[in-house]
Coordinates of C-alpha atoms in Angstrom, one line a residue:
M1 CA 94.1 111.4 101.0
A2 CA 94.4 112.3 104.7
E3 CA 91.9 115.2 104.7
Q4 CA 89.0 113.2 106.1
G5 CA 91.3 111.5 108.6
V6 CA 92.6 114.8 109.8
R7 CA 89.1 116.0 110.4
I8 CA 88.4 112.8 112.5
S9 CA 91.6 113.3 114.5
A10 CA 90.9 117.0 115.1
D11 CA 87.4 116.2 116.4
M12 CA 88.8 113.6 118.7
L13 CA 91.4 115.9 120.1
E14 CA 88.8 118.6 120.6
N15 CA 86.9 116.0 122.6
H16 CA 89.9 115.2 124.9
S17 CA 91.2 112.1 123.1
S18 CA 94.9 111.4 123.3
A19 CA 97.3 112.0 120.5
K20 CA 97.9 108.3 120.3
E21 CA 94.2 107.6 119.8
A22 CA 93.6 110.5 117.4
T23 CA 96.6 109.7 115.1
L24 CA 95.6 106.1 114.9
K25 CA 92.0 106.8 113.9
G26 CA 93.2 109.3 111.3
V27 CA 95.6 106.8 109.8
Q28 CA 92.9 104.0 109.9
D29 CA 90.5 106.2 107.9
V30 CA 93.1 106.0 105.0
E31 CA 94.0 102.3 105.7
N32 CA 90.3 101.4 105.3
N33 CA 89.6 103.4 102.2
P34 CA 90.0 101.3 99.0
S35 CA 90.1 104.5 96.9
F36 CA 93.7 105.1 98.1
H37 CA 96.1 102.6 96.5
S38 CA 99.1 103.1 98.7
V39 CA 97.9 102.3 102.2
G40 CA 96.1 99.3 103.7
Y41 CA 92.9 98.0 102.0
G42 CA 93.2 98.7 98.3
G43 CA 97.0 99.1 98.5
L44 CA 99.0 98.2 95.4
P45 CA 100.9 94.9 95.7
N46 CA 104.5 94.0 95.5
K47 CA 106.2 92.2 92.6
E48 CA 104.6 88.9 93.5
G49 CA 101.1 90.4 93.8
H50 CA 100.9 90.6 97.6
V51 CA 99.8 93.7 99.6
V52 CA 102.5 93.9 102.2
M53 CA 102.3 96.6 104.9
D54 CA 104.7 98.7 107.0
A55 CA 103.7 101.0 109.9
G56 CA 105.3 102.9 112.8
Y57 CA 104.3 104.7 116.0
M58 CA 106.2 106.8 118.6
D59 CA 105.1 108.2 121.9
G60 CA 106.9 111.5 122.5
D61 CA 106.5 111.3 126.3
T62 CA 108.5 108.1 126.7
L63 CA 110.3 107.8 123.3
H64 CA 108.9 104.3 123.1
F65 CA 108.1 103.1 119.6
G66 CA 106.4 100.3 117.8
A67 CA 106.8 99.2 114.2
V68 CA 105.9 96.4 111.8
A69 CA 107.3 95.7 108.4
A70 CA 106.6 93.3 105.5
M71 CA 103.3 92.3 107.2
E72 CA 100.5 90.8 105.2
G73 CA 96.8 90.1 105.9
F74 CA 95.7 92.4 108.7
Y75 CA 93.1 95.1 109.0
S76 CA 95.4 97.8 110.4
A77 CA 99.1 97.8 110.4
A78 CA 99.2 101.0 112.4
E79 CA 97.1 99.5 115.2
V80 CA 99.6 96.6 115.5
A81 CA 102.5 99.0 115.5
Q82 CA 101.0 101.0 118.3
S83 CA 100.5 98.0 120.5
L84 CA 104.2 97.1 120.2
A85 CA 105.3 100.4 121.8
E86 CA 104.1 99.1 125.2
G87 CA 107.2 97.0 126.0
D88 CA 110.9 97.7 126.4
A89 CA 112.0 95.1 123.8
N90 CA 110.8 93.3 120.7
N91 CA 109.2 96.6 119.6
F92 CA 109.9 96.1 115.8
R93 CA 108.5 93.0 114.2
A94 CA 108.8 92.0 110.6
G95 CA 107.3 89.5 108.2
T96 CA 106.0 86.2 109.7
G97 CA 107.1 87.4 113.1
A98 CA 104.8 90.4 112.9
E99 CA 102.0 88.3 111.5
K100 CA 102.3 85.7 114.3
Y101 CA 102.3 88.5 116.9
A102 CA 99.2 90.1 115.4
E103 CA 97.4 86.9 115.2
E104 CA 98.2 85.9 118.8
K105 CA 97.0 89.3 120.0
G106 CA 93.7 88.9 118.1
F107 CA 94.0 91.7 115.7
A108 CA 91.5 91.6 112.9
K109 CA 92.6 89.9 109.7
R110 CA 91.8 91.0 106.1
D111 CA 92.9 90.3 102.6
N112 CA 93.9 93.9 101.5
L113 CA 94.1 93.1 97.8
T114 CA 91.0 94.5 96.2
E115 CA 89.8 93.7 92.6
E116 CA 90.6 97.3 91.5
A117 CA 94.2 97.1 92.9
K118 CA 94.6 93.7 91.3
K119 CA 93.5 95.1 88.0
I120 CA 96.0 98.0 88.3
Y121 CA 98.7 95.5 89.1
E122 CA 98.0 93.4 86.0
E123 CA 97.9 96.5 83.8
K124 CA 101.1 98.1 85.1
R125 CA 103.3 95.2 86.0
M126 CA 105.4 95.4 82.8
E127 CA 105.9 99.2 82.9
E128 CA 108.9 101.0 84.3
L129 CA 107.6 102.9 87.4
K130 CA 108.8 106.0 89.2
P131 CA 108.9 106.2 93.0
Y132 CA 105.6 108.1 93.4
D133 CA 103.7 105.9 90.9
G134 CA 101.0 104.3 93.0
H135 CA 102.9 105.1 96.2
D136 CA 102.6 107.3 99.2
T137 CA 102.6 107.1 103.0
V138 CA 99.9 108.3 105.4
C139 CA 101.7 110.2 108.2
F140 CA 100.0 111.8 111.2
V141 CA 101.7 113.9 113.8
G142 CA 99.4 115.0 116.7
L143 CA 99.6 117.1 119.8
D144 CA 97.0 116.7 122.6
E145 CA 95.8 118.8 125.4
K146 CA 98.3 117.1 127.8
G147 CA 101.2 118.2 125.6
T148 CA 101.9 114.7 124.3
I149 CA 103.1 114.4 120.8
C150 CA 102.7 111.2 118.8
T151 CA 103.4 110.1 115.3
T152 CA 101.7 107.3 113.5
T153 CA 102.5 106.1 109.9
S154 CA 101.3 103.4 107.5
T155 CA 102.0 102.3 103.9
S156 CA 101.8 99.4 101.6
G157 CA 105.1 100.6 100.2
L158 CA 106.4 101.0 96.7
F159 CA 104.2 99.5 94.0
M160 CA 105.9 96.4 92.5
K161 CA 108.5 96.5 95.3
E162 CA 110.8 93.4 95.6
P163 CA 109.6 90.8 98.2
G164 CA 111.0 91.7 101.6
R165 CA 111.7 95.4 100.7
V166 CA 111.1 97.8 103.6
G167 CA 111.1 101.6 103.2
D168 CA 111.3 104.4 105.7
T169 CA 107.8 104.2 107.1
P170 CA 108.4 101.8 110.0
M171 CA 111.9 103.0 110.8
P172 CA 112.1 105.3 113.9
G173 CA 114.0 108.4 113.2
V174 CA 113.7 107.9 109.5
G175 CA 110.0 107.7 108.7
F176 CA 108.8 109.1 112.0
Y177 CA 110.0 110.6 115.3
A178 CA 108.4 112.2 118.3
D179 CA 109.6 114.0 121.4
S180 CA 107.0 115.8 123.5
E181 CA 109.7 118.1 124.8
V182 CA 110.5 119.3 121.3
G183 CA 108.2 118.2 118.5
G184 CA 107.4 115.4 116.0
A185 CA 108.0 114.7 112.3
A186 CA 107.0 112.1 109.7
A187 CA 108.2 111.5 106.1
T188 CA 107.0 110.2 102.8
G189 CA 108.7 109.6 99.5
M190 CA 111.5 107.3 98.4
G191 CA 112.3 105.4 101.6
E192 CA 115.8 104.5 100.7
E193 CA 116.6 108.2 100.1
I194 CA 114.9 109.4 103.3
A195 CA 116.9 106.8 105.3
K196 CA 120.2 108.3 104.1
G197 CA 119.5 111.4 106.2
A198 CA 117.4 109.9 109.1
L199 CA 115.1 112.7 107.9
S200 CA 112.4 112.7 110.7
Y201 CA 115.0 112.7 113.5
A202 CA 117.0 115.4 111.6
V203 CA 113.9 117.6 111.6
V204 CA 113.2 117.1 115.4
D205 CA 116.9 117.7 116.2
R206 CA 116.8 121.0 114.3
M207 CA 113.7 122.1 116.3
K208 CA 115.5 121.1 119.5
R209 CA 118.3 123.5 118.5
G210 CA 115.9 126.3 118.1
M211 CA 114.5 126.2 114.6
S212 CA 110.8 126.6 114.0
A213 CA 108.9 123.6 112.6
Q214 CA 108.9 125.2 109.1
E215 CA 112.6 126.1 109.2
A216 CA 113.5 122.6 110.5
A217 CA 111.5 120.7 107.9
E218 CA 112.6 122.9 105.0
S219 CA 116.3 122.9 106.0
A220 CA 116.5 119.2 106.6
V221 CA 115.1 118.3 103.2
K222 CA 117.2 121.0 101.5
E223 CA 120.4 119.8 103.1
L224 CA 119.8 116.1 102.3
D225 CA 118.7 116.9 98.8
A226 CA 121.8 118.9 98.1
S227 CA 124.1 116.3 99.7
L228 CA 122.6 113.5 97.6
K229 CA 122.8 115.5 94.4
K230 CA 126.5 116.3 95.2
R231 CA 127.3 112.7 95.8
N232 CA 125.1 110.9 93.3
G233 CA 124.1 113.5 90.8
Y234 CA 120.4 113.3 91.7
A235 CA 118.0 113.1 94.6
Q236 CA 114.8 111.1 94.7
P237 CA 111.5 112.5 96.0
M238 CA 111.1 113.2 99.7
S239 CA 108.8 115.2 101.9
V240 CA 108.3 115.7 105.6
I241 CA 105.8 117.2 107.9
A242 CA 106.6 118.7 111.3
L243 CA 104.9 119.9 114.5
D244 CA 106.5 121.5 117.5
K245 CA 105.5 121.3 121.2
D246 CA 103.7 124.6 120.9
G247 CA 101.6 123.5 118.0
S248 CA 103.4 125.3 115.2
W249 CA 103.7 123.3 112.0
G250 CA 105.8 123.1 108.9
A251 CA 106.7 121.0 105.9
G252 CA 109.7 120.5 103.6
T253 CA 109.9 118.8 100.2
N254 CA 111.9 118.5 97.0
I255 CA 108.7 117.6 94.9
E256 CA 105.2 119.0 94.7
F257 CA 103.6 117.9 97.9
T258 CA 100.1 118.2 99.5
F259 CA 99.4 117.9 103.2
C260 CA 96.6 118.8 105.8
V261 CA 96.6 120.8 109.0
A262 CA 94.0 121.3 111.7
N263 CA 94.2 123.0 115.1
E264 CA 92.1 124.9 117.6
E265 CA 92.4 128.1 115.5
M266 CA 91.3 126.6 112.1
E267 CA 89.4 123.8 110.6
T268 CA 91.1 121.2 108.4
T269 CA 93.0 123.0 105.7
V270 CA 94.7 121.4 102.7
Y271 CA 98.1 123.0 101.7
E272 CA 100.4 122.3 98.8
M273 CA 104.1 123.1 98.4
V274 CA 105.0 124.2 94.9
E275 CA 108.3 125.5 93.4
Q276 CA 108.6 129.2 92.7
D277 CA 111.8 130.8 91.5
G278 CA 113.8 127.9 92.8
E279 CA 112.2 127.9 96.3
W280 CA 109.4 125.7 97.7
V281 CA 106.5 127.8 99.0
T282 CA 103.4 126.7 100.9
K283 CA 99.9 127.7 99.7
K284 CA 96.4 126.8 100.5
K285 CA 95.2 124.3 98.0
E286 CA 92.4 125.5 95.8
N287 CA 89.4 123.2 95.5

């Protein structure tokens, strides 16, 4: 779902935009597309029929972050999250506090529940759903010509989630992390599971200790997956993307996973991670 957004972001970076601007526009392309039912406009609602949004942003130069959770009724949760990174306090706003802040700052309002999403809600509300049923997060990690790494994330969260539930997407270090001296990472999957290993920070920390982006992403997911299976007998779906300060990229997962990459050496390319002989391998996705 992020392929078109990645193209937009890549074009912006090629034309000297900042990583902050480029990652926001890429995320907003998904937030504004009603065909995607897990982010923004057209997102699937919670148990009470409300589209409730979470989003996060981190500036790798300053380590400042902004985040919103359980916010309803605005055009772009990611845009509101980015604005909150400007101060030294009150950077994470939730529920009515986030909505009041967004309204006071003049962010555009919108009812994100579409007729199609409402229909899906009515049809599925009595079924037992799995974590990826109608759910995903849009995650962007960008590196600009100045060497700044930023991460921006957005989601409407689990379909049929309980009111007030917040996943990993707006949590710094969990759903996203950025350090321009090292790299950035962002996660998707079952938020409660991802939080148990502070997955995005774990990936960046591994890069800081010398691992490549691919090694860091792969090992962080593998270690958390193994730990959860040992403790609980199972591990729920989780995936992470990573980008280091030199532009090398990687991904890790415990479920089939699709992601997009663009850089100055190649146009936007869609990859998928699939399991082969007990290992997860990355391949170009065939059209």
